[in-house]
Short mmCIF file of C-alpha atoms in Angstrom, two decimals:
data_model
loop_
_atom_site.label_atom_id
_atom_site.label_comp_id
_atom_site.label_asym_id
_atom_site.label_seq_id
_atom_site.Cartn_x
_atom_site.Cartn_y
_atom_site.Cartn_z
CA MET A 1 37.54 -73.76 52.81
CA ASN A 2 39.53 -73.24 55.65
CA ALA A 3 39.82 -69.57 57.26
CA LEU A 4 42.92 -67.99 56.16
CA PHE A 5 43.11 -65.00 58.77
CA GLY A 6 41.48 -64.10 61.83
CA THR A 7 40.75 -67.09 63.81
CA LYS A 8 42.46 -67.89 66.93
CA ALA A 9 43.85 -70.91 65.80
CA VAL A 10 45.31 -69.85 62.52
CA ASP A 11 46.54 -66.63 64.19
CA ARG A 12 48.41 -68.50 66.63
CA VAL A 13 50.08 -70.97 64.08
CA ALA A 14 51.05 -67.76 62.04
CA THR A 15 52.66 -66.24 64.82
CA ALA A 16 54.84 -69.34 65.59
CA ILE A 17 55.76 -69.69 61.98
CA SER A 18 56.81 -66.03 61.63
CA GLN A 19 58.72 -65.97 64.84
CA ALA A 20 60.72 -69.10 63.85
CA PHE A 21 61.55 -67.67 60.37
CA GLU A 22 62.73 -64.26 61.93
CA THR A 23 65.73 -66.13 63.13
CA LEU A 24 66.88 -66.13 59.73
CA GLY A 25 66.60 -62.26 59.32
CA GLY A 26 65.34 -60.72 56.23
CA THR A 27 63.00 -57.73 55.25
CA ARG A 28 59.31 -58.17 55.58
CA ILE A 29 57.91 -57.54 52.14
CA GLU A 30 54.55 -57.30 50.57
CA ILE A 31 54.29 -59.26 47.19
CA ALA A 32 51.83 -57.49 44.59
CA THR A 33 48.70 -59.76 44.14
CA VAL A 34 48.28 -58.79 40.47
CA GLN A 35 51.14 -60.00 38.34
CA PRO A 36 51.94 -60.03 34.49
CA LEU A 37 50.85 -63.29 33.05
CA VAL A 38 53.61 -64.12 30.55
CA PRO A 39 56.67 -64.69 32.60
CA TYR A 40 54.84 -67.33 34.49
CA LEU A 41 53.74 -69.28 31.46
CA GLU A 42 57.38 -68.68 29.92
CA PHE A 43 59.06 -70.13 32.86
CA LEU A 44 56.73 -72.80 34.29
CA GLY A 45 55.17 -73.85 30.75
CA GLU A 46 51.90 -72.96 29.00
CA ALA A 47 50.44 -76.14 30.61
CA TYR A 48 50.54 -74.57 33.91
CA ARG A 49 47.92 -72.02 32.71
CA LYS A 50 45.28 -74.57 34.02
CA ASN A 51 46.44 -73.66 37.50
CA ILE A 52 46.71 -69.90 37.26
CA VAL A 53 43.80 -67.49 37.96
CA GLU A 54 43.77 -64.94 34.89
CA HIS A 55 42.97 -61.49 35.61
CA GLY A 56 41.51 -58.82 33.13
CA GLY A 57 42.13 -60.79 30.04
CA ASP A 58 45.31 -62.67 28.97
CA GLU A 59 48.04 -60.28 30.12
CA LEU A 60 47.71 -60.37 34.02
CA CYS A 61 47.07 -62.97 36.70
CA LEU A 62 46.63 -63.12 40.35
CA CYS A 63 49.84 -64.15 41.91
CA PRO A 64 50.51 -68.03 41.57
CA ASP A 65 53.86 -68.23 43.21
CA LEU A 66 55.50 -65.80 45.85
CA THR A 67 59.08 -67.12 45.27
CA LEU A 68 58.82 -66.49 41.42
CA ALA A 69 57.02 -62.99 41.87
CA LEU A 70 59.94 -61.93 44.36
CA ALA A 71 62.46 -63.22 41.85
CA LEU A 72 61.00 -61.37 38.84
CA ASP A 73 61.15 -58.05 40.87
CA ILE A 74 64.82 -58.84 41.71
CA ALA A 75 65.72 -59.71 38.17
CA ALA A 76 63.93 -56.56 37.00
CA GLY A 77 66.10 -54.39 39.46
CA GLN A 78 63.06 -53.48 41.30
CA THR A 79 64.08 -55.14 44.56
CA PRO A 80 67.67 -55.68 45.70
CA VAL A 81 69.17 -58.85 46.41
CA GLY A 82 68.94 -59.89 49.91
CA ALA A 83 66.67 -61.94 52.62
CA TYR A 84 63.01 -61.48 52.71
CA GLN A 85 60.12 -62.74 54.69
CA PHE A 86 56.48 -62.75 53.54
CA ASP A 87 52.84 -63.55 54.76
CA GLY A 88 50.63 -63.24 51.58
CA LEU A 89 48.28 -65.11 49.26
CA VAL A 90 48.88 -67.38 46.35
CA PHE A 91 46.22 -67.91 43.80
CA ARG A 92 46.75 -71.41 42.42
CA GLY A 93 44.73 -74.57 41.85
CA SER A 94 43.49 -76.93 39.22
CA ARG A 95 40.38 -75.81 37.19
CA GLN A 96 39.26 -79.50 37.35
CA GLU A 97 39.18 -79.51 41.12
CA VAL A 98 36.43 -77.11 41.70
CA THR A 99 35.78 -77.93 45.11
CA VAL A 100 39.33 -76.90 46.32
CA SER A 101 39.86 -73.21 46.90
CA PRO A 102 42.57 -71.54 44.57
CA VAL A 103 43.36 -69.23 47.30
CA GLN A 104 46.44 -70.24 49.70
CA ARG A 105 48.07 -68.26 52.49
CA GLN A 106 51.83 -68.90 52.64
CA ILE A 107 54.21 -67.57 55.39
CA GLY A 108 57.79 -68.06 54.24
CA VAL A 109 61.34 -66.80 53.85
CA GLU A 110 63.57 -66.25 50.71
CA VAL A 111 67.29 -65.95 50.91
CA PHE A 112 69.06 -64.45 47.79
CA SER A 113 72.84 -64.31 48.27
CA ASP A 114 75.84 -63.99 46.19
CA LEU A 115 77.22 -66.98 47.88
CA ALA A 116 75.42 -70.40 47.74
CA SER A 117 76.12 -71.85 51.32
CA SER A 118 75.09 -75.55 52.42
CA ASP A 119 74.75 -73.84 55.96
CA ASP A 120 71.93 -71.79 54.58
CA ASP A 121 70.34 -75.24 53.40
CA VAL A 122 70.59 -76.70 56.98
CA GLN A 123 69.31 -73.35 58.68
CA ILE A 124 66.17 -73.36 56.18
CA VAL A 125 65.07 -76.77 57.05
CA LEU A 126 65.79 -76.24 60.83
CA ALA A 127 63.71 -73.07 60.92
CA THR A 128 60.81 -74.89 59.08
CA VAL A 129 61.03 -77.77 61.67
CA GLU A 130 61.06 -75.37 64.53
CA ALA A 131 58.05 -73.43 62.99
CA LEU A 132 55.96 -76.70 62.88
CA GLN A 133 57.13 -77.68 66.45
CA THR A 134 56.34 -74.40 68.07
CA SER A 135 52.86 -74.22 66.36
CA GLY A 136 52.17 -77.70 67.78
CA ALA A 137 52.14 -79.72 64.68
CA ASP A 138 54.75 -82.45 66.13
CA SER A 139 53.30 -85.30 64.01
CA PHE A 140 55.00 -84.36 60.57
CA SER A 141 57.38 -86.20 58.28
CA LEU A 142 59.82 -84.83 55.88
CA THR A 143 60.51 -85.81 52.32
CA PHE A 144 63.83 -84.78 50.46
CA ALA A 145 65.28 -84.78 46.98
CA ASP A 146 67.66 -83.05 44.93
CA PRO A 147 66.73 -82.18 41.15
CA GLY A 148 70.12 -80.75 40.61
CA LEU A 149 71.45 -84.06 40.75
CA VAL A 150 69.14 -85.11 37.83
CA PHE A 151 70.45 -82.15 35.95
CA ALA A 152 73.96 -82.97 36.73
CA LEU A 153 73.46 -86.61 35.40
CA ILE A 154 71.81 -85.33 32.27
CA ASP A 155 74.96 -83.08 31.73
CA SER A 156 77.31 -86.05 32.07
CA PHE A 157 75.92 -87.59 28.95
CA ASP A 158 77.46 -87.32 25.40
CA LEU A 159 74.37 -85.77 24.36
CA HIS A 160 73.96 -82.56 22.22
CA PRO A 161 73.44 -79.27 24.31
CA ASN A 162 70.09 -78.87 22.78
CA TRP A 163 68.73 -82.10 23.95
CA LYS A 164 70.18 -81.61 27.36
CA ALA A 165 68.19 -78.27 27.63
CA ARG A 166 65.20 -79.82 26.52
CA LEU A 167 65.30 -82.43 29.03
CA LYS A 168 66.15 -80.22 31.98
CA LYS A 169 63.11 -78.01 30.73
CA SER A 170 60.56 -81.13 30.58
CA PHE A 171 61.68 -82.42 33.95
CA SER A 172 58.94 -80.65 35.65
CA MET A 173 56.37 -82.44 33.49
CA PRO A 174 56.59 -86.06 33.85
CA ALA A 175 54.53 -87.16 30.75
CA THR A 176 56.66 -84.70 28.36
CA PHE A 177 59.86 -85.79 30.03
CA GLU A 178 59.35 -89.36 29.08
CA ARG A 179 58.38 -88.31 25.61
CA ASP A 180 61.74 -86.28 25.25
CA VAL A 181 63.62 -89.03 26.61
CA ALA A 182 62.31 -91.23 23.99
CA ASP A 183 62.71 -88.56 21.10
CA ALA A 184 66.32 -87.71 22.37
CA GLY A 185 67.20 -91.35 21.50
CA GLN A 186 65.47 -91.82 18.29
CA VAL A 187 67.00 -91.77 14.93
CA ARG A 188 65.21 -89.56 12.67
CA GLY A 189 64.65 -90.56 8.85
CA ASP A 190 63.08 -87.32 8.15
CA LEU A 191 66.18 -85.20 8.36
CA ALA A 192 67.39 -84.96 4.79
CA LEU A 193 67.81 -81.27 4.63
CA PRO A 194 69.53 -80.80 8.02
CA ARG A 195 71.81 -83.82 7.18
CA ALA A 196 72.81 -82.01 4.00
CA PHE A 197 74.04 -79.05 6.07
CA ALA A 198 75.97 -81.36 8.46
CA GLY A 199 79.90 -80.35 8.60
CA LEU A 200 79.01 -76.90 6.74
CA GLY A 201 80.35 -73.83 8.46
CA ALA A 202 77.89 -70.95 9.19
CA GLU A 203 78.77 -69.10 6.08
CA GLN A 204 78.66 -71.99 3.85
CA ALA A 205 75.10 -72.75 5.31
CA LYS A 206 73.92 -69.36 4.82
CA GLN A 207 75.26 -69.24 1.03
CA ALA A 208 73.51 -72.74 0.37
CA LEU A 209 70.18 -71.54 1.94
CA SER A 210 70.44 -68.33 -0.26
CA GLU A 211 70.97 -70.13 -3.44
CA MET A 212 68.03 -72.40 -2.54
CA PHE A 213 65.71 -69.66 -1.90
CA GLU A 214 66.76 -67.98 -5.08
CA THR A 215 66.04 -71.14 -7.10
CA ALA A 216 62.94 -71.54 -5.40
CA GLY A 217 62.10 -68.10 -6.39
CA THR A 218 60.97 -66.93 -2.75
CA VAL A 219 62.44 -65.46 0.45
CA PRO A 220 62.43 -66.49 4.17
CA PHE A 221 59.16 -66.18 5.71
CA GLY A 222 58.44 -64.42 8.96
CA ALA A 223 61.02 -62.87 11.46
CA ARG A 224 63.71 -65.59 10.79
CA SER A 225 66.74 -64.48 8.94
CA LEU A 226 69.18 -66.69 6.79
CA ASP A 227 71.55 -66.76 9.77
CA ASP A 228 68.86 -68.02 12.03
CA ILE A 229 67.55 -70.73 9.50
CA ALA A 230 71.15 -71.83 8.84
CA ALA A 231 72.14 -72.23 12.51
CA ARG A 232 68.89 -74.34 13.15
CA LEU A 233 69.50 -76.71 10.40
CA ILE A 234 73.13 -77.24 11.42
CA ASP A 235 71.83 -77.72 15.11
CA LYS A 236 69.26 -80.14 13.79
CA ALA A 237 71.98 -82.14 12.08
CA GLU A 238 74.16 -82.13 14.91
CA GLU A 239 71.48 -83.23 17.29
CA SER A 240 70.80 -86.13 15.04
CA GLU A 241 74.37 -87.22 15.62
CA GLN A 242 74.47 -86.88 19.29
CA LEU A 243 71.54 -88.66 20.48
CA LEU A 244 70.59 -90.28 23.98
CA LYS A 245 72.35 -93.76 24.39
CA PRO A 246 70.02 -96.41 25.29
CA GLU A 247 71.77 -97.28 28.36
CA ASP A 248 71.81 -93.56 29.40
CA ALA A 249 67.95 -93.19 28.88
CA LYS A 250 67.31 -96.34 30.96
CA LEU A 251 69.76 -95.05 33.63
CA LEU A 252 67.97 -91.68 33.76
CA MET A 253 64.31 -93.02 33.96
CA TRP A 254 65.68 -95.38 36.70
CA VAL A 255 67.16 -92.65 38.78
CA CYS A 256 63.94 -90.50 38.32
CA GLY A 257 62.08 -93.34 39.67
CA VAL A 258 63.72 -93.86 42.91
CA GLU A 259 61.41 -93.35 45.82
CA GLY A 260 61.19 -94.73 49.40
CA ALA A 261 62.54 -94.29 53.11
CA ILE A 262 65.10 -92.00 53.03
CA ASP A 263 68.07 -94.09 53.85
CA ASN A 264 67.58 -96.78 51.50
CA ALA A 265 66.25 -94.88 48.72
CA PHE A 266 68.96 -92.29 48.83
CA GLY A 267 71.31 -95.03 49.16
CA GLU A 268 69.94 -96.41 45.96
CA PHE A 269 70.06 -93.25 44.37
CA ALA A 270 73.57 -92.53 45.22
CA SER A 271 74.77 -95.84 43.96
CA LEU A 272 73.09 -95.32 40.52
CA LEU A 273 75.23 -92.04 40.29
CA SER A 274 78.36 -93.20 41.99
CA ASN A 275 81.54 -92.51 40.37
CA ARG A 276 79.98 -90.70 37.39
CA ASN A 277 81.91 -87.80 37.75
CA GLU A 278 83.25 -85.23 40.18
CA THR A 279 80.47 -82.81 40.02
CA ILE A 280 77.92 -85.44 40.93
CA SER A 281 80.23 -87.01 43.60
CA GLN A 282 80.30 -83.54 45.36
CA ARG A 283 76.71 -82.71 45.21
CA LEU A 284 75.84 -86.39 46.32
CA GLN A 285 78.36 -85.91 49.32
CA ALA A 286 76.88 -82.28 50.22
CA PHE A 287 73.36 -83.75 50.36
CA SER A 288 74.58 -86.62 52.65
CA ASN A 289 76.33 -84.21 54.60
CA MET A 290 73.10 -81.89 55.11
CA LEU A 291 71.14 -84.99 56.49
CA VAL A 292 73.80 -86.07 58.88
CA THR A 293 73.91 -82.39 60.06
CA LEU A 294 70.22 -82.29 60.40
CA ARG A 295 70.06 -85.60 62.27
CA ASP A 296 73.12 -84.31 64.78
CA LYS A 297 70.96 -80.95 65.32
CA GLY A 298 68.00 -83.11 66.59
CA VAL A 299 65.68 -83.27 63.47
CA ARG A 300 63.74 -86.56 63.57
CA PHE A 301 63.87 -88.68 60.48
CA GLU A 302 61.12 -91.14 61.59
CA GLY A 303 59.08 -91.65 58.38
CA ALA A 304 61.20 -89.52 56.36
CA ARG A 305 61.44 -90.37 52.70
CA PHE A 306 63.55 -89.65 49.58
CA ASP A 307 61.46 -88.86 46.17
CA ALA A 308 63.48 -88.18 43.18
CA ASN A 309 60.48 -86.56 41.63
CA LEU A 310 59.94 -84.11 44.40
CA GLY A 311 59.99 -80.45 43.13
CA ARG A 312 58.96 -81.15 39.77
CA GLU A 313 55.80 -78.99 39.70
CA LEU A 314 57.73 -75.88 40.40
CA SER A 315 60.59 -76.10 37.91
CA TYR A 316 62.66 -73.52 39.16
CA TYR A 317 64.24 -75.86 41.81
CA ASP A 318 67.85 -76.95 40.74
CA GLY A 319 69.19 -78.10 44.18
CA PHE A 320 67.91 -79.81 47.19
CA VAL A 321 64.19 -79.68 47.99
CA PHE A 322 62.11 -80.71 51.00
CA GLU A 323 58.38 -81.05 51.76
CA CYS A 324 56.45 -81.32 55.26
CA HIS A 325 53.68 -83.78 55.26
CA ALA A 326 50.90 -84.37 58.12
CA PRO A 327 49.97 -87.71 58.97
CA ASP A 328 47.52 -87.94 56.43
CA GLY A 329 49.67 -86.92 53.69
CA THR A 330 48.72 -83.19 53.38
CA VAL A 331 51.34 -81.13 52.48
CA LEU A 332 51.97 -78.47 55.22
CA GLY A 333 54.72 -76.69 53.43
CA GLY A 334 58.43 -77.04 52.00
CA GLY A 335 61.26 -75.28 50.26
CA GLY A 336 64.68 -75.65 48.82
CA ARG A 337 67.32 -74.16 46.62
CA TYR A 338 67.05 -72.55 43.07
CA ASP A 339 70.52 -70.82 42.55
CA GLY A 340 69.68 -70.48 38.75
CA LEU A 341 66.47 -68.66 38.92
CA LEU A 342 67.69 -65.04 38.91
CA SER A 343 70.05 -65.79 35.86
CA ALA A 344 67.16 -67.49 33.94
CA LEU A 345 64.70 -64.49 34.49
CA SER A 346 67.31 -61.94 33.79
CA ARG A 347 68.89 -63.55 30.89
CA GLY A 348 72.06 -63.91 32.60
CA THR A 349 72.50 -60.06 33.76
CA LYS A 350 71.68 -60.99 37.55
CA THR A 351 73.17 -64.12 39.25
CA SER A 352 72.62 -65.20 42.94
CA GLY A 353 72.27 -68.18 45.31
CA ALA A 354 68.89 -68.62 46.44
CA VAL A 355 67.13 -70.81 49.07
CA GLY A 356 63.63 -70.57 50.93
CA ALA A 357 60.77 -72.21 52.56
CA MET A 358 57.29 -71.66 53.29
CA LEU A 359 54.32 -73.15 55.32
CA ARG A 360 50.64 -73.08 55.27
CA PRO A 361 49.36 -71.93 58.60
CA ASP A 362 45.54 -72.78 57.63
CA ARG A 363 46.39 -76.42 56.82
CA ILE A 364 48.57 -76.53 60.07
CA ALA A 365 45.66 -75.00 62.12
CA ALA A 366 43.02 -77.52 60.51
CA ILE A 367 45.29 -80.68 61.32
CA LEU A 368 45.76 -79.45 65.12
CA ASP A 369 41.97 -79.01 65.30
CA GLY A 370 41.20 -82.25 63.97
CA GLY A 371 40.13 -80.91 60.55
CA GLN A 372 37.06 -79.08 61.98
#
């Protein structure tokens, strides 16, 4: 395990990172180490539990993600929308990899603002690159993607909204996503009851259900009301009539598999999505403009890659994402955009554009020291 604080090499790297991120402004903030467990599982999925260090039972955990922790505070009204810097610990790691420490030090910046700005995207990447260079880590490569373009593709399909929401949610879990893509295009033969409700209005469906329960001599079980059950049966019937077309499923999986040298891979990605709709065209142009601007400002793209799957592990990313890698492939840091995060956490009561980045000073110091 690399030292996280107190060594000359790590302290020097940490200072360089902090100074580079200070150019973006923002208030220095401390993130509480102990966090409520449930919001992380609700947002990142129950499968994420294997990466979380639980604390004192099943209600608390040690902070597994600083961005989500800060966003939870903002969504709850405990912290105002704004720009913030942090230097703190994250406790996250697979239980299967017992030799890997779950404790990570991250230095980062988060910008929550009312207006989402492409200039913020450029400035976040430039500050991260400056931090790496001034710390002495000149030999790094960049990988880019944009999960928001995959979500925009899903939105363009003639598909029931429930399936669209399900595919977006499972995008962060590749195996589940592939299963959901298959399920979304599968004609079900076991939906006799939902199909009986197809075309019924809410009141008609509710009356039919009431008569069914009365005939059976029973009542709805649990917390679901007749309204809830009727609405779900109508949804199930409509879902079965608005399935994912085979050609759309093929395109979606093809798009998600694009990866390679950035110019070739992004060119392939863009050609697959070209002329789909105005929203996708605008997003593609914005992404392309960002890459051009970064090049114009001196960012080196030797070895840079595009990987459509980047950003899947942390499901809150819904815009451009990037990672910085050492020559041996070690992830040194990264960031991206997550404009929908506050809205999702606050059930729509708070909205804000959001972009951020973080770097790992211990990993950078280890690379500079030759891993010793």
